[in-house]
Short mmCIF file of C-alpha atoms and ligand atoms in Angstrom, two decimals:
data_model
loop_
_atom_site.label_atom_id
_atom_site.label_comp_id
_atom_site.label_asym_id
_atom_site.label_seq_id
_atom_site.Cartn_x
_atom_site.Cartn_y
_atom_site.Cartn_z
CA MET A 1 21.13 -0.54 7.12
CA ALA A 2 18.17 -0.38 4.94
CA PHE A 3 15.75 2.44 4.88
CA GLU A 4 12.27 1.76 6.39
CA LEU A 5 8.76 2.95 5.77
CA PRO A 6 7.94 4.91 8.96
CA ASP A 7 4.36 4.28 10.63
CA LEU A 8 1.75 6.95 10.14
CA PRO A 9 1.71 9.18 13.29
CA TYR A 10 -2.09 8.83 13.44
CA ASP A 11 -4.88 6.39 12.70
CA TYR A 12 -5.81 5.91 9.10
CA GLU A 13 -9.19 7.45 9.96
CA ALA A 14 -7.65 10.56 11.69
CA LEU A 15 -7.68 12.89 8.65
CA ALA A 16 -11.13 12.12 7.24
CA PRO A 17 -12.85 13.57 5.59
CA TYR A 18 -10.23 15.76 4.36
CA MET A 19 -7.99 12.81 3.55
CA SER A 20 -9.76 9.52 3.58
CA SER A 21 -8.41 6.20 5.10
CA GLN A 22 -8.55 4.74 1.62
CA THR A 23 -6.23 7.39 0.37
CA LEU A 24 -3.93 7.04 3.14
CA HIS A 25 -3.63 3.16 2.87
CA LEU A 26 -2.80 3.55 -0.86
CA HIS A 27 -0.64 6.38 -0.48
CA HIS A 28 1.40 5.35 2.50
CA ASP A 29 1.32 1.50 2.39
CA LYS A 30 1.60 1.21 -1.64
CA HIS A 31 3.02 4.28 -3.01
CA HIS A 32 5.44 5.24 -0.10
CA GLN A 33 6.46 1.40 0.62
CA THR A 34 7.42 1.33 -3.22
CA TYR A 35 9.53 4.31 -3.09
CA VAL A 36 11.34 2.69 0.03
CA THR A 37 11.69 -0.76 -1.66
CA ASN A 38 13.09 0.85 -4.89
CA LEU A 39 15.42 3.07 -2.83
CA ASN A 40 16.89 -0.02 -1.00
CA ASN A 41 17.43 -2.03 -4.29
CA LEU A 42 18.92 1.06 -6.32
CA ILE A 43 21.37 2.07 -3.51
CA GLU A 44 23.09 -1.40 -3.76
CA GLY A 45 26.33 -0.66 -5.81
CA SER A 46 25.62 2.93 -5.97
CA GLY A 47 28.52 3.99 -3.84
CA LEU A 48 26.04 5.77 -1.48
CA GLU A 49 25.38 2.78 0.81
CA GLY A 50 25.45 3.83 4.42
CA LYS A 51 24.93 7.59 3.72
CA SER A 52 22.18 9.49 5.39
CA LEU A 53 18.85 9.96 3.32
CA GLU A 54 19.70 13.52 2.97
CA ASP A 55 23.07 12.85 1.75
CA VAL A 56 21.78 10.38 -0.68
CA VAL A 57 19.06 12.76 -2.02
CA THR A 58 21.63 15.59 -2.55
CA ALA A 59 24.39 13.40 -4.02
CA SER A 60 22.16 11.65 -6.53
CA PHE A 61 20.57 14.77 -7.64
CA LYS A 62 24.06 15.96 -9.02
CA ASP A 63 24.62 12.60 -10.91
CA SER A 64 22.37 12.10 -14.05
CA SER A 65 23.23 8.28 -14.00
CA LYS A 66 21.49 8.07 -10.53
CA ALA A 67 18.14 9.44 -11.68
CA GLY A 68 16.11 6.43 -10.46
CA LEU A 69 17.88 6.36 -7.11
CA PHE A 70 17.47 10.18 -6.71
CA ASN A 71 13.57 9.98 -7.65
CA ASN A 72 12.99 7.22 -5.00
CA ALA A 73 15.35 8.76 -2.22
CA GLY A 74 13.69 12.20 -2.76
CA GLN A 75 10.12 10.76 -2.60
CA HIS A 76 11.14 8.77 0.64
CA TRP A 77 12.38 12.10 2.25
CA ASN A 78 9.28 14.05 1.04
CA HIS A 79 6.73 11.64 2.20
CA CYS A 80 8.35 11.30 5.66
CA LEU A 81 7.86 15.03 6.08
CA PHE A 82 4.41 15.06 4.47
CA TRP A 83 3.02 12.55 7.00
CA LYS A 84 4.45 14.33 10.04
CA VAL A 85 3.19 17.78 9.11
CA MET A 86 -0.63 16.70 9.25
CA LYS A 87 -2.81 15.78 12.19
CA LYS A 88 -6.53 15.43 13.12
CA ASN A 89 -8.00 18.80 13.79
CA GLY A 90 -5.07 20.56 12.37
CA GLY A 91 -4.77 23.65 10.08
CA GLY A 92 -5.73 27.27 10.59
CA LYS A 93 -3.13 30.01 11.53
CA PRO A 94 0.11 28.93 13.33
CA GLY A 95 1.26 30.77 16.46
CA GLY A 96 4.55 31.48 18.18
CA GLU A 97 7.82 32.11 16.18
CA LEU A 98 6.51 30.64 12.94
CA ALA A 99 3.67 33.17 12.80
CA LYS A 100 6.13 36.04 13.18
CA ARG A 101 8.45 34.55 10.55
CA ILE A 102 5.43 33.92 8.23
CA ASP A 103 4.40 37.71 8.81
CA ASP A 104 8.13 38.87 8.13
CA ALA A 105 8.34 37.00 4.98
CA PHE A 106 4.97 37.18 3.42
CA GLY A 107 3.32 40.16 5.12
CA SER A 108 0.59 38.10 6.59
CA TYR A 109 -0.50 34.47 6.99
CA ASP A 110 -3.26 35.06 4.24
CA LYS A 111 -0.61 36.13 1.87
CA PHE A 112 1.46 33.14 2.68
CA ALA A 113 -1.64 30.85 2.22
CA GLU A 114 -2.25 32.34 -1.17
CA ALA A 115 1.23 32.00 -2.30
CA PHE A 116 1.37 28.27 -0.95
CA LYS A 117 -2.12 27.46 -2.78
CA THR A 118 -0.88 29.03 -5.99
CA ALA A 119 2.32 27.14 -5.97
CA GLY A 120 0.55 23.86 -5.53
CA ALA A 121 -2.01 24.44 -8.00
CA SER A 122 0.36 25.89 -10.63
CA GLN A 123 2.94 22.87 -10.17
CA PHE A 124 2.18 21.34 -13.78
CA GLY A 125 1.84 17.66 -13.23
CA SER A 126 3.26 15.85 -10.34
CA GLY A 127 5.08 17.42 -7.70
CA TRP A 128 5.17 19.36 -4.33
CA ALA A 129 4.62 22.72 -2.69
CA TRP A 130 6.93 23.84 -0.11
CA LEU A 131 7.38 26.23 2.75
CA ALA A 132 11.15 26.29 3.07
CA LEU A 133 13.85 28.17 4.99
CA ASP A 134 16.30 29.78 2.53
CA GLY A 135 19.25 31.04 4.85
CA ASP A 136 17.13 32.88 7.62
CA THR A 137 14.11 33.67 5.50
CA LEU A 138 11.12 31.43 4.84
CA LYS A 139 9.94 31.01 1.09
CA VAL A 140 7.25 29.31 -0.78
CA THR A 141 8.49 27.12 -3.54
CA LYS A 142 7.39 24.23 -5.72
CA THR A 143 9.29 21.28 -7.28
CA PRO A 144 8.43 18.64 -9.96
CA ASN A 145 8.14 14.91 -9.24
CA GLY A 146 10.50 13.79 -6.40
CA GLU A 147 12.77 16.97 -6.24
CA ASN A 148 12.60 19.01 -3.01
CA PRO A 149 14.08 22.22 -1.66
CA LEU A 150 17.06 20.44 -0.20
CA VAL A 151 18.88 20.08 -3.60
CA HIS A 152 18.54 23.89 -3.84
CA GLY A 153 20.21 24.45 -0.56
CA MET A 154 16.95 25.10 1.52
CA THR A 155 15.47 23.37 4.11
CA PRO A 156 11.73 22.44 3.81
CA VAL A 157 9.44 22.91 6.92
CA LEU A 158 6.13 22.05 5.22
CA GLY A 159 5.51 20.23 2.14
CA ILE A 160 2.21 19.19 0.38
CA ASP A 161 2.26 16.26 -2.21
CA VAL A 162 0.31 17.40 -5.26
CA TRP A 163 0.82 14.04 -7.24
CA GLU A 164 -2.71 12.90 -8.21
CA HIS A 165 -2.43 9.85 -5.93
CA SER A 166 -2.40 12.19 -2.93
CA TYR A 167 -5.95 13.77 -3.80
CA TYR A 168 -7.65 12.05 -6.76
CA LEU A 169 -9.80 9.59 -4.50
CA ASP A 170 -11.07 12.55 -2.50
CA TYR A 171 -11.11 15.57 -4.66
CA GLN A 172 -10.94 14.15 -8.15
CA ASN A 173 -9.51 16.92 -10.27
CA ARG A 174 -10.16 19.52 -7.64
CA ARG A 175 -6.58 20.23 -6.59
CA PRO A 176 -7.25 23.70 -5.14
CA GLU A 177 -9.85 22.30 -2.93
CA TYR A 178 -7.31 19.92 -1.68
CA LEU A 179 -4.76 22.49 -1.04
CA ALA A 180 -7.31 24.58 0.91
CA ALA A 181 -8.33 21.84 3.05
CA PHE A 182 -4.62 21.01 3.81
CA LEU A 183 -4.16 24.48 5.15
CA ASN A 184 -7.53 24.74 6.85
CA ASN A 185 -7.91 21.38 8.38
CA LEU A 186 -4.76 19.22 8.25
CA VAL A 187 -1.45 21.06 8.96
CA ASN A 188 0.27 20.22 12.14
CA TRP A 189 1.82 23.65 12.83
CA GLU A 190 3.56 22.55 15.97
CA GLU A 191 5.73 20.05 13.97
CA VAL A 192 6.18 22.59 11.39
CA GLU A 193 7.62 24.71 14.18
CA ALA A 194 9.68 21.83 15.37
CA GLN A 195 10.95 21.50 11.63
CA LEU A 196 11.86 25.12 11.82
CA HIS A 197 13.81 24.92 15.05
CA LYS A 198 15.60 21.94 13.76
CA ALA A 199 16.68 23.92 10.60
CA VAL A 200 17.76 27.06 12.41
CA GLY A 201 19.68 25.08 14.92
MN1 MN3 B 301 2.93 10.72 -2.89
#
């Protein structure tokens, strides 16, 4: 069964002005679609046909002959999470178990936010910043290009795309402003908490 581009869980206008309709159309309909198309083409004959997306990501990461497959599978996984962890009128501080785990891991929400923004701003070139579960502990991490924490044995619960295609139309070169807007106005903490519960089982 071929991999498919998921619909956005909100209207294209829903995240404006923090992420414009134009950015979402290009980013979802063009960039993400291209990763899905390439993934479906490259998986043919790879020996990984029929595997779950997570299995394709982790198996192809270990095999340098499958670098193209890895990049596209990783980017498909990353974007599926990215769309889900945003919503209209999102952002601000989380509640519930997530708030407690963030306090335990970082000392406070503000310290987490600084670490997350620093990770995103300091990722040289294209990549991602993450909040991921490492064993039983939340960590902030960053990865280049299509890589993600799954390949390092961690489970991402929140991710932000810091490729230029994700913010350049709305923020030009001001990546730190985009990172701040994501945390203050876009994060769907209920979905992040759901991802956390899925990860801890
Ligand atoms: Mn992207």
